[in-house]
Amino acid sequence: MFEPIDGYCERLDPGLWAEPVNFLTNVAFMFAAIWIWPGLRGMIWGQVLAVNLFVIGLGSALFHTVAQGWAAIADVVPILTYVLIYIALSHREYWGHSWRRTAVFLVLFVPFVAATLPLFQMVPGLGSSATYAPVPLLILLHAVLLRRQLPQVARGLAIGAGILCLSILMRAVDEPLCPVWPLGTHFMWHILNAVMLMHMIAVYRAHMLAATRTER
């Protein structure tokens, strides 16, 4: 838990300031959360996602300074929390499922990851980034299945999945490109993820606003 972790190209020693760019680009998460916040008035769960987005930046910043096992947990847990909340909101608001049925789909996320992760782990060069690959696949599946029922939401989800795929690529090539690009590409993982997560909140917000107009 307290052993130094050297997982990124930029880090050359165990010091707190060994990853200045990876540390500073976490501001993107915080900026994205603040940017989206004013448009979420009256949307409690949208605000929860925005706060979660801000916390992702804090957790990641902590990890890219301390770079130890316990800090890695502080980095990953807010990301997982965001994913689970968004899955729940998707089934509640996009699919109109009850909370009980939504809970079933949340539980099914575990076997979905267990079934798809080994396939992504076989992709050459993906490495530890394979851990995140089931998420854009799940988003894309929702996009395909919602394309007739909610075409705007489906389009937004597909865009989000595309941004996340590019983000995962930036994370995966960080180490391989290190000899020719010593700065690494992990900082782009932060920036693209901030954009993607804010975009996903915007998709949710647009859907909720449209639903409110329809009710009127």
Short mmCIF file of C-alpha atoms in Angstrom, two decimals:
data_model
loop_
_atom_site.label_atom_id
_atom_site.label_comp_id
_atom_site.label_asym_id
_atom_site.label_seq_id
_atom_site.Cartn_x
_atom_site.Cartn_y
_atom_site.Cartn_z
CA MET A 1 0.00 0.00 0.00
CA PHE A 2 2.92 2.38 0.64
CA GLU A 3 5.31 1.16 -2.04
CA PRO A 4 6.13 3.71 -4.78
CA ILE A 5 4.33 3.14 -8.09
CA ASP A 6 6.13 4.05 -11.29
CA GLY A 7 3.50 3.47 -13.95
CA TYR A 8 3.89 6.44 -16.28
CA CYS A 9 6.52 7.78 -18.64
CA GLU A 10 6.77 11.18 -16.98
CA ARG A 11 7.73 9.75 -13.57
CA LEU A 12 11.49 9.32 -13.20
CA ASP A 13 11.74 9.17 -9.39
CA PRO A 14 9.45 8.66 -6.35
CA GLY A 15 9.30 12.37 -5.50
CA LEU A 16 6.03 14.26 -5.02
CA TRP A 17 6.71 16.55 -8.00
CA ALA A 18 7.91 13.82 -10.37
CA GLU A 19 4.81 14.11 -12.58
CA PRO A 20 4.10 17.85 -12.88
CA VAL A 21 2.13 17.65 -16.14
CA ASN A 22 0.13 14.60 -15.05
CA PHE A 23 -0.60 16.42 -11.80
CA LEU A 24 -1.56 19.78 -13.29
CA THR A 25 -3.83 18.39 -16.00
CA ASN A 26 -6.18 17.12 -13.30
CA VAL A 27 -7.39 20.72 -13.17
CA ALA A 28 -9.32 19.74 -16.32
CA PHE A 29 -11.67 17.58 -14.23
CA MET A 30 -12.28 20.37 -11.75
CA PHE A 31 -12.77 22.96 -14.49
CA ALA A 32 -15.23 20.66 -16.29
CA ALA A 33 -17.24 20.15 -13.10
CA ILE A 34 -17.41 23.89 -12.41
CA TRP A 35 -18.28 24.63 -16.05
CA ILE A 36 -21.23 22.20 -16.17
CA TRP A 37 -22.54 23.05 -12.69
CA PRO A 38 -24.68 26.17 -13.49
CA GLY A 39 -26.78 24.22 -15.98
CA LEU A 40 -27.72 21.56 -13.43
CA ARG A 41 -30.07 23.56 -11.22
CA GLY A 42 -32.86 21.33 -9.97
CA MET A 43 -31.11 18.17 -11.18
CA ILE A 44 -29.84 16.61 -7.99
CA TRP A 45 -28.29 13.58 -9.65
CA GLY A 46 -26.67 15.75 -12.28
CA GLN A 47 -25.13 17.78 -9.48
CA VAL A 48 -23.97 14.56 -7.81
CA LEU A 49 -22.19 13.61 -11.03
CA ALA A 50 -20.58 17.05 -11.24
CA VAL A 51 -19.30 16.81 -7.66
CA ASN A 52 -18.06 13.29 -8.43
CA LEU A 53 -16.26 14.68 -11.49
CA PHE A 54 -14.51 17.27 -9.31
CA VAL A 55 -13.48 14.54 -6.84
CA ILE A 56 -12.04 12.46 -9.69
CA GLY A 57 -9.64 15.35 -10.30
CA LEU A 58 -8.66 15.46 -6.63
CA GLY A 59 -8.12 11.69 -6.43
CA SER A 60 -6.05 11.62 -9.60
CA ALA A 61 -3.97 14.63 -8.49
CA LEU A 62 -3.26 12.84 -5.21
CA PHE A 63 -2.12 9.71 -7.00
CA HIS A 64 0.17 11.57 -9.40
CA THR A 65 1.96 13.19 -6.48
CA VAL A 66 2.10 10.48 -3.80
CA ALA A 67 2.13 7.58 -6.30
CA GLN A 68 1.48 4.82 -3.76
CA GLY A 69 -1.06 2.01 -3.56
CA TRP A 70 -3.45 3.77 -1.18
CA ALA A 71 -3.42 6.85 -3.43
CA ALA A 72 -4.23 4.63 -6.43
CA ILE A 73 -7.37 3.56 -4.59
CA ALA A 74 -8.28 7.23 -4.06
CA ASP A 75 -7.80 7.65 -7.82
CA VAL A 76 -9.88 4.67 -8.97
CA VAL A 77 -12.82 4.72 -6.51
CA PRO A 78 -14.29 8.07 -7.70
CA ILE A 79 -14.07 6.86 -11.32
CA LEU A 80 -15.91 3.64 -10.46
CA THR A 81 -18.47 5.62 -8.48
CA TYR A 82 -19.14 7.88 -11.47
CA VAL A 83 -19.58 4.87 -13.77
CA LEU A 84 -22.03 3.17 -11.41
CA ILE A 85 -24.08 6.33 -10.86
CA TYR A 86 -24.30 6.95 -14.60
CA ILE A 87 -25.35 3.36 -15.27
CA ALA A 88 -28.11 3.73 -12.68
CA LEU A 89 -29.28 7.05 -14.13
CA SER A 90 -29.23 5.59 -17.64
CA HIS A 91 -31.58 2.79 -16.68
CA ARG A 92 -33.81 5.10 -14.66
CA GLU A 93 -34.06 8.04 -17.05
CA TYR A 94 -33.20 6.71 -20.51
CA TRP A 95 -34.88 3.32 -20.16
CA GLY A 96 -37.51 4.24 -17.57
CA HIS A 97 -36.70 1.25 -15.37
CA SER A 98 -37.75 0.92 -11.75
CA TRP A 99 -35.13 1.18 -9.03
CA ARG A 100 -35.38 -2.58 -8.49
CA ARG A 101 -34.69 -3.34 -12.14
CA THR A 102 -31.96 -0.72 -12.19
CA ALA A 103 -30.30 -2.47 -9.25
CA VAL A 104 -30.30 -5.71 -11.24
CA PHE A 105 -28.47 -4.03 -14.14
CA LEU A 106 -25.97 -2.52 -11.72
CA VAL A 107 -25.19 -5.98 -10.39
CA LEU A 108 -24.89 -7.28 -13.97
CA PHE A 109 -22.12 -4.76 -14.60
CA VAL A 110 -19.75 -7.07 -12.71
CA PRO A 111 -20.25 -10.16 -14.92
CA PHE A 112 -20.24 -7.89 -17.99
CA VAL A 113 -16.76 -6.65 -17.08
CA ALA A 114 -15.66 -10.17 -16.14
CA ALA A 115 -16.79 -11.48 -19.53
CA THR A 116 -15.37 -8.71 -21.73
CA LEU A 117 -12.16 -7.81 -19.89
CA PRO A 118 -10.27 -10.99 -20.93
CA LEU A 119 -11.04 -10.18 -24.57
CA PHE A 120 -9.59 -6.67 -24.27
CA GLN A 121 -6.57 -8.03 -22.40
CA MET A 122 -5.70 -9.98 -25.53
CA VAL A 123 -5.47 -6.79 -27.60
CA PRO A 124 -1.74 -6.14 -28.24
CA GLY A 125 -0.44 -2.96 -26.64
CA LEU A 126 -3.53 -2.22 -24.56
CA GLY A 127 -1.90 -3.42 -21.33
CA SER A 128 -3.43 -2.19 -18.06
CA SER A 129 -5.68 0.17 -20.04
CA ALA A 130 -7.77 -2.90 -20.92
CA THR A 131 -9.33 -2.49 -17.47
CA TYR A 132 -11.24 0.54 -18.75
CA ALA A 133 -12.20 -0.84 -22.17
CA PRO A 134 -15.50 -2.49 -21.12
CA VAL A 135 -16.89 0.96 -20.26
CA PRO A 136 -16.95 2.47 -23.80
CA LEU A 137 -18.28 -0.86 -25.06
CA LEU A 138 -21.16 -0.67 -22.59
CA ILE A 139 -21.85 2.97 -23.53
CA LEU A 140 -21.87 2.04 -27.21
CA LEU A 141 -24.28 -0.84 -26.56
CA HIS A 142 -26.66 1.62 -24.88
CA ALA A 143 -26.27 3.98 -27.84
CA VAL A 144 -27.17 1.26 -30.35
CA LEU A 145 -30.16 0.05 -28.36
CA LEU A 146 -31.49 3.58 -27.78
CA ARG A 147 -31.01 4.83 -31.34
CA ARG A 148 -34.75 4.68 -32.19
CA GLN A 149 -36.24 5.39 -28.80
CA LEU A 150 -33.97 8.32 -27.90
CA PRO A 151 -31.88 9.27 -30.97
CA GLN A 152 -30.37 12.40 -29.40
CA VAL A 153 -29.28 10.50 -26.31
CA ALA A 154 -27.95 7.65 -28.48
CA ARG A 155 -25.90 10.12 -30.53
CA GLY A 156 -24.52 11.72 -27.38
CA LEU A 157 -23.60 8.36 -25.89
CA ALA A 158 -21.86 7.27 -29.10
CA ILE A 159 -19.79 10.47 -29.09
CA GLY A 160 -18.91 9.85 -25.45
CA ALA A 161 -17.81 6.29 -26.24
CA GLY A 162 -15.65 7.60 -29.08
CA ILE A 163 -13.92 10.17 -26.87
CA LEU A 164 -13.29 7.54 -24.21
CA CYS A 165 -11.76 5.16 -26.78
CA LEU A 166 -9.35 7.90 -27.83
CA SER A 167 -8.61 8.60 -24.17
CA ILE A 168 -7.84 4.94 -23.49
CA LEU A 169 -5.53 4.93 -26.50
CA MET A 170 -3.62 7.89 -25.03
CA ARG A 171 -3.23 5.99 -21.76
CA ALA A 172 -2.10 2.82 -23.52
CA VAL A 173 0.62 4.44 -25.64
CA ASP A 174 2.16 6.38 -22.74
CA GLU A 175 4.89 3.81 -22.04
CA PRO A 176 5.53 2.61 -25.63
CA LEU A 177 6.11 6.19 -26.84
CA CYS A 178 8.30 7.08 -23.87
CA PRO A 179 11.63 6.67 -25.72
CA VAL A 180 10.61 9.21 -28.36
CA TRP A 181 8.26 11.38 -26.24
CA PRO A 182 9.64 11.52 -22.66
CA LEU A 183 6.71 13.63 -21.43
CA GLY A 184 4.38 10.74 -22.12
CA THR A 185 0.73 10.88 -23.20
CA HIS A 186 -1.01 10.15 -19.91
CA PHE A 187 -1.87 13.83 -19.48
CA MET A 188 -4.13 13.48 -22.54
CA TRP A 189 -5.98 10.71 -20.70
CA HIS A 190 -6.86 13.32 -18.09
CA ILE A 191 -7.91 16.02 -20.53
CA LEU A 192 -9.97 13.73 -22.77
CA ASN A 193 -11.61 12.05 -19.78
CA ALA A 194 -12.58 15.42 -18.34
CA VAL A 195 -14.19 16.35 -21.66
CA MET A 196 -15.90 12.97 -21.97
CA LEU A 197 -17.29 12.90 -18.42
CA MET A 198 -18.59 16.46 -18.74
CA HIS A 199 -20.12 15.53 -22.10
CA MET A 200 -21.92 12.58 -20.53
CA ILE A 201 -23.40 14.88 -17.89
CA ALA A 202 -24.48 17.24 -20.68
CA VAL A 203 -26.22 14.33 -22.44
CA TYR A 204 -28.10 13.55 -19.23
CA ARG A 205 -28.96 17.23 -18.72
CA ALA A 206 -30.29 17.63 -22.28
CA HIS A 207 -32.46 14.53 -21.86
CA MET A 208 -33.89 15.73 -18.55
CA LEU A 209 -34.66 19.19 -19.98
CA ALA A 210 -36.37 17.62 -22.99
CA ALA A 211 -38.40 15.35 -20.73
CA THR A 212 -39.50 18.35 -18.65
CA ARG A 213 -40.64 20.24 -21.78
CA THR A 214 -42.58 17.17 -22.94
CA GLU A 215 -44.39 16.90 -19.60
CA ARG A 216 -45.54 20.51 -19.93
#
